[in-house]
Amino acid sequence: IEIDSENVVRSKRTPILASVRVESSAEKEVETPAKPKAMVEPVSTEISEIVPEIREKSNDEIVEVVDRDWHFIGWAQDDYALYDTDSGVVVLDYKAARRRVWYARLLASYKDRTVESQKLLLPVPVEFDPVSSAMLTDNAELLEAYGLEVAPFGRNFFRIEAVPSWLPENEAEAYLGDWVDLLRNGSISDKKTGPTQELLAKHAVNKIVRGASTPSAAELGELLDRLFETNNPLADPNGRPTFIEIAKSELNRRFHKG
Protein backbone atom coordinates (compact mmCIF):
# COMPACT_ATOMS: atom_id res chain seq x y z
CA ILE A 1 0.00 0.00 0.00
CA GLU A 2 1.34 3.47 -0.85
CA ILE A 3 0.00 6.92 -0.16
CA ASP A 4 0.14 9.44 -3.01
CA SER A 5 0.44 13.12 -2.69
CA GLU A 6 -3.30 13.67 -2.47
CA ASN A 7 -3.50 11.28 0.56
CA VAL A 8 -5.59 8.83 -1.42
CA VAL A 9 -5.16 5.20 -0.31
CA ARG A 10 -4.69 2.85 -3.24
CA SER A 11 -4.02 -0.88 -3.57
CA LYS A 12 -1.37 -2.02 -6.02
CA ARG A 13 -2.59 -5.60 -6.64
CA THR A 14 -5.60 -6.43 -4.47
CA PRO A 15 -8.84 -6.47 -6.53
CA ILE A 16 -12.08 -5.24 -5.10
CA LEU A 17 -13.51 -8.76 -4.68
CA ALA A 18 -10.62 -9.67 -2.42
CA SER A 19 -12.23 -7.63 0.30
CA VAL A 20 -14.82 -10.39 0.71
CA ARG A 21 -13.46 -12.55 3.52
CA VAL A 22 -13.90 -16.34 3.28
CA GLU A 23 -13.61 -18.16 6.56
CA SER A 24 -11.51 -21.28 6.72
CA SER A 25 -12.96 -24.55 7.98
CA ALA A 26 -11.10 -24.06 11.25
CA GLU A 27 -12.92 -20.81 11.92
CA LYS A 28 -16.27 -20.70 13.57
CA GLU A 29 -19.13 -21.10 11.14
CA VAL A 30 -22.08 -18.80 11.24
CA GLU A 31 -25.18 -20.95 11.52
CA THR A 32 -28.27 -19.91 9.63
CA PRO A 33 -31.30 -20.15 11.89
CA ALA A 34 -33.40 -23.15 10.82
CA LYS A 35 -36.97 -22.57 9.81
CA PRO A 36 -39.40 -23.76 12.44
CA LYS A 37 -40.97 -27.11 11.52
CA ALA A 38 -44.63 -27.89 11.90
CA MET A 39 -45.18 -30.12 14.88
CA VAL A 40 -46.94 -33.12 13.35
CA GLU A 41 -47.10 -36.16 15.57
CA PRO A 42 -47.08 -39.57 13.86
CA VAL A 43 -50.06 -41.85 14.21
CA SER A 44 -49.05 -44.98 16.07
CA THR A 45 -49.13 -48.21 14.10
CA GLU A 46 -48.13 -50.45 16.98
CA ILE A 47 -50.92 -52.94 17.46
CA SER A 48 -50.59 -52.86 21.24
CA GLU A 49 -50.90 -49.07 21.17
CA ILE A 50 -53.83 -49.06 18.74
CA VAL A 51 -55.82 -51.45 20.90
CA PRO A 52 -54.06 -51.66 24.28
CA GLU A 53 -56.44 -54.33 25.59
CA ILE A 54 -55.09 -57.00 23.22
CA ARG A 55 -51.70 -57.45 24.88
CA GLU A 56 -51.03 -61.15 25.58
CA LYS A 57 -54.54 -62.25 24.67
CA SER A 58 -55.62 -65.32 22.72
CA ASN A 59 -57.35 -65.08 19.36
CA ASP A 60 -60.81 -65.60 20.87
CA GLU A 61 -60.14 -62.84 23.38
CA ILE A 62 -58.83 -60.53 20.63
CA VAL A 63 -61.98 -61.02 18.57
CA GLU A 64 -64.07 -60.06 21.60
CA VAL A 65 -62.00 -56.96 22.39
CA VAL A 66 -61.82 -55.50 18.86
CA ASP A 67 -64.98 -53.56 18.03
CA ARG A 68 -66.34 -55.19 14.87
CA ASP A 69 -69.17 -52.74 14.34
CA TRP A 70 -67.44 -51.33 11.26
CA HIS A 71 -69.24 -49.31 8.58
CA PHE A 72 -67.49 -49.15 5.22
CA ILE A 73 -67.15 -45.56 3.98
CA GLY A 74 -64.72 -45.79 1.06
CA TRP A 75 -61.19 -46.29 -0.21
CA ALA A 76 -57.93 -44.40 0.26
CA GLN A 77 -54.76 -44.74 -1.83
CA ASP A 78 -56.25 -47.77 -3.64
CA ASP A 79 -55.08 -50.31 -1.03
CA TYR A 80 -56.83 -49.12 2.13
CA ALA A 81 -60.48 -49.62 3.05
CA LEU A 82 -61.86 -47.03 5.47
CA TYR A 83 -64.40 -47.84 8.16
CA ASP A 84 -66.31 -45.66 10.57
CA THR A 85 -66.76 -47.16 14.04
CA ASP A 86 -68.24 -46.06 17.34
CA SER A 87 -64.75 -45.68 18.73
CA GLY A 88 -63.02 -44.01 15.77
CA VAL A 89 -61.79 -44.80 12.27
CA VAL A 90 -60.33 -48.11 11.04
CA VAL A 91 -57.92 -48.33 8.10
CA LEU A 92 -57.75 -51.85 6.65
CA ASP A 93 -54.94 -52.99 4.36
CA TYR A 94 -57.01 -55.47 2.37
CA LYS A 95 -53.95 -57.06 0.75
CA ALA A 96 -52.41 -57.78 4.15
CA ALA A 97 -55.75 -59.20 5.29
CA ARG A 98 -55.89 -61.45 2.23
CA ARG A 99 -52.36 -62.66 2.87
CA ARG A 100 -53.31 -63.67 6.41
CA VAL A 101 -56.49 -65.45 5.28
CA TRP A 102 -54.78 -67.32 2.44
CA TYR A 103 -51.81 -68.19 4.63
CA ALA A 104 -54.10 -69.81 7.20
CA ARG A 105 -56.01 -71.65 4.48
CA LEU A 106 -52.91 -73.00 2.74
CA LEU A 107 -51.19 -73.96 5.97
CA ALA A 108 -54.24 -75.95 7.04
CA SER A 109 -54.37 -77.78 3.69
CA TYR A 110 -50.66 -78.59 3.93
CA LYS A 111 -51.02 -80.02 7.42
CA ASP A 112 -54.15 -81.99 6.53
CA ARG A 113 -52.71 -83.11 3.17
CA THR A 114 -55.76 -81.76 1.36
CA VAL A 115 -53.99 -79.58 -1.20
CA GLU A 116 -56.15 -78.97 -4.27
CA SER A 117 -54.49 -79.17 -7.68
CA GLN A 118 -55.64 -78.71 -11.26
CA LYS A 119 -54.60 -80.80 -14.24
CA LEU A 120 -53.22 -78.86 -17.19
CA LEU A 121 -54.92 -79.45 -20.53
CA LEU A 122 -51.56 -78.96 -22.21
CA PRO A 123 -48.61 -80.07 -20.04
CA VAL A 124 -45.82 -77.50 -19.92
CA PRO A 125 -42.41 -78.78 -21.09
CA VAL A 126 -39.39 -77.51 -19.15
CA GLU A 127 -35.66 -78.16 -19.22
CA PHE A 128 -33.19 -77.96 -16.32
CA ASP A 129 -29.50 -78.52 -15.77
CA PRO A 130 -28.39 -81.98 -14.53
CA VAL A 131 -28.20 -80.94 -10.86
CA SER A 132 -31.66 -79.36 -10.85
CA SER A 133 -33.05 -82.34 -12.76
CA ALA A 134 -31.73 -84.69 -10.10
CA MET A 135 -33.31 -82.53 -7.38
CA LEU A 136 -36.70 -82.69 -9.11
CA THR A 137 -36.48 -86.45 -9.59
CA ASP A 138 -35.55 -87.06 -5.96
CA ASN A 139 -38.33 -84.78 -4.64
CA ALA A 140 -41.18 -85.73 -6.98
CA GLU A 141 -43.35 -86.95 -4.08
CA LEU A 142 -42.71 -83.77 -2.12
CA LEU A 143 -43.80 -81.63 -5.06
CA GLU A 144 -46.94 -83.71 -5.53
CA ALA A 145 -47.83 -83.30 -1.85
CA TYR A 146 -48.05 -79.54 -2.47
CA GLY A 147 -50.09 -79.82 -5.67
CA LEU A 148 -47.31 -79.79 -8.25
CA GLU A 149 -47.07 -82.84 -10.51
CA VAL A 150 -43.95 -83.08 -12.68
CA ALA A 151 -43.12 -86.06 -14.89
CA PRO A 152 -39.77 -86.89 -16.60
CA PHE A 153 -39.79 -86.31 -20.35
CA GLY A 154 -36.33 -87.28 -21.55
CA ARG A 155 -32.87 -86.40 -20.32
CA ASN A 156 -33.12 -83.22 -18.17
CA PHE A 157 -36.58 -82.56 -19.61
CA PHE A 158 -39.85 -82.60 -17.66
CA ARG A 159 -43.51 -81.93 -18.16
CA ILE A 160 -45.62 -79.99 -15.65
CA GLU A 161 -48.91 -81.90 -15.60
CA ALA A 162 -50.69 -80.31 -12.60
CA VAL A 163 -50.32 -77.20 -10.45
CA PRO A 164 -51.97 -75.94 -7.25
CA SER A 165 -55.52 -74.72 -7.90
CA TRP A 166 -54.66 -71.15 -6.92
CA LEU A 167 -51.85 -70.86 -9.50
CA PRO A 168 -52.60 -69.52 -13.01
CA GLU A 169 -51.49 -71.96 -15.70
CA ASN A 170 -49.23 -69.39 -17.37
CA GLU A 171 -47.14 -69.17 -14.18
CA ALA A 172 -46.50 -72.91 -13.91
CA GLU A 173 -42.95 -72.85 -15.29
CA ALA A 174 -41.88 -69.89 -13.14
CA TYR A 175 -43.37 -71.54 -10.04
CA LEU A 176 -41.48 -74.76 -10.68
CA GLY A 177 -38.33 -72.70 -11.12
CA ASP A 178 -38.91 -71.19 -7.67
CA TRP A 179 -39.22 -74.70 -6.25
CA VAL A 180 -35.93 -75.73 -7.81
CA ASP A 181 -34.18 -72.71 -6.26
CA LEU A 182 -35.64 -73.49 -2.83
CA LEU A 183 -34.62 -77.15 -3.09
CA ARG A 184 -31.09 -76.35 -4.19
CA ASN A 185 -30.41 -73.89 -1.38
CA GLY A 186 -31.91 -76.23 1.22
CA SER A 187 -34.80 -73.93 2.21
CA ILE A 188 -37.38 -76.70 1.82
CA SER A 189 -37.10 -80.41 2.49
CA ASP A 190 -39.24 -83.39 3.41
CA LYS A 191 -37.14 -83.66 6.58
CA LYS A 192 -38.30 -80.28 7.99
CA THR A 193 -42.03 -80.29 7.48
CA GLY A 194 -43.05 -77.29 9.60
CA PRO A 195 -40.59 -74.72 8.19
CA THR A 196 -41.23 -76.02 4.65
CA GLN A 197 -44.98 -75.60 5.00
CA GLU A 198 -44.64 -72.07 6.38
CA LEU A 199 -42.18 -70.98 3.70
CA LEU A 200 -44.25 -72.38 0.84
CA ALA A 201 -47.42 -70.81 2.24
CA LYS A 202 -45.74 -67.38 2.48
CA HIS A 203 -44.38 -67.75 -1.03
CA ALA A 204 -47.80 -68.71 -2.34
CA VAL A 205 -49.78 -65.90 -0.71
CA ASN A 206 -47.50 -63.26 -2.20
CA LYS A 207 -48.29 -64.61 -5.67
CA ILE A 208 -52.00 -64.91 -4.95
CA VAL A 209 -52.47 -61.40 -3.56
CA ARG A 210 -50.27 -59.73 -6.16
CA GLY A 211 -52.66 -60.60 -8.96
CA ALA A 212 -55.93 -60.22 -7.04
CA SER A 213 -58.53 -57.62 -7.96
CA THR A 214 -59.91 -54.99 -5.61
CA PRO A 215 -62.78 -56.48 -3.57
CA SER A 216 -66.29 -55.08 -3.44
CA ALA A 217 -67.89 -53.95 -0.20
CA ALA A 218 -69.62 -57.34 0.14
CA GLU A 219 -66.36 -59.19 -0.51
CA LEU A 220 -64.65 -57.04 2.11
CA GLY A 221 -67.24 -58.12 4.65
CA GLU A 222 -66.54 -61.77 3.88
CA LEU A 223 -62.81 -61.10 4.03
CA LEU A 224 -63.14 -59.58 7.50
CA ASP A 225 -65.14 -62.56 8.74
CA ARG A 226 -62.44 -64.94 7.54
CA LEU A 227 -59.68 -62.70 8.88
CA PHE A 228 -61.03 -62.87 12.42
CA GLU A 229 -61.29 -66.65 12.17
CA THR A 230 -57.50 -66.95 11.79
CA ASN A 231 -55.11 -67.39 14.70
CA ASN A 232 -53.65 -63.90 14.24
CA PRO A 233 -56.03 -61.43 12.58
CA LEU A 234 -53.88 -58.44 13.54
CA ALA A 235 -50.94 -59.08 11.19
CA ASP A 236 -50.12 -60.77 7.90
CA PRO A 237 -47.58 -63.65 7.71
CA ASN A 238 -44.76 -61.12 7.34
CA GLY A 239 -45.71 -59.31 10.56
CA ARG A 240 -47.26 -56.25 8.92
CA PRO A 241 -50.50 -54.91 10.47
CA THR A 242 -53.71 -55.86 8.70
CA PHE A 243 -55.48 -52.81 10.08
CA ILE A 244 -54.99 -49.84 12.36
CA GLU A 245 -57.55 -47.90 14.35
CA ILE A 246 -57.40 -44.17 15.06
CA ALA A 247 -59.43 -43.58 18.18
CA LYS A 248 -62.03 -40.81 18.30
CA SER A 249 -60.17 -39.23 21.21
CA GLU A 250 -57.04 -39.08 19.06
CA LEU A 251 -58.92 -37.41 16.22
CA ASN A 252 -60.39 -34.85 18.63
CA ARG A 253 -56.97 -34.15 20.10
CA ARG A 254 -55.42 -33.54 16.70
CA PHE A 255 -58.20 -31.21 15.66
CA HIS A 256 -58.03 -29.44 19.04
CA LYS A 257 -61.50 -30.41 20.09
CA GLY A 258 -62.56 -30.99 23.67
mmCIF file of C-alpha atoms in Angstrom, residues 21-30:
data_model
loop_
_atom_site.group_PDB
_atom_site.id
_atom_site.type_symbol
_atom_site.label_atom_id
_atom_site.label_comp_id
_atom_site.label_asym_id
_atom_site.label_seq_id
_atom_site.Cartn_x
_atom_site.Cartn_y
_atom_site.Cartn_z
ATOM 1 C CA ARG A 21 -13.455 -12.554 3.521
ATOM 2 C CA VAL A 22 -13.901 -16.341 3.282
ATOM 3 C CA GLU A 23 -13.614 -18.160 6.563
ATOM 4 C CA SER A 24 -11.514 -21.280 6.723
ATOM 5 C CA SER A 25 -12.957 -24.552 7.977
ATOM 6 C CA ALA A 26 -11.099 -24.058 11.248
ATOM 7 C CA GLU A 27 -12.918 -20.808 11.920
ATOM 8 C CA LYS A 28 -16.270 -20.701 13.572
ATOM 9 C CA GLU A 29 -19.131 -21.104 11.139
ATOM 10 C CA VAL A 30 -22.079 -18.799 11.241
#
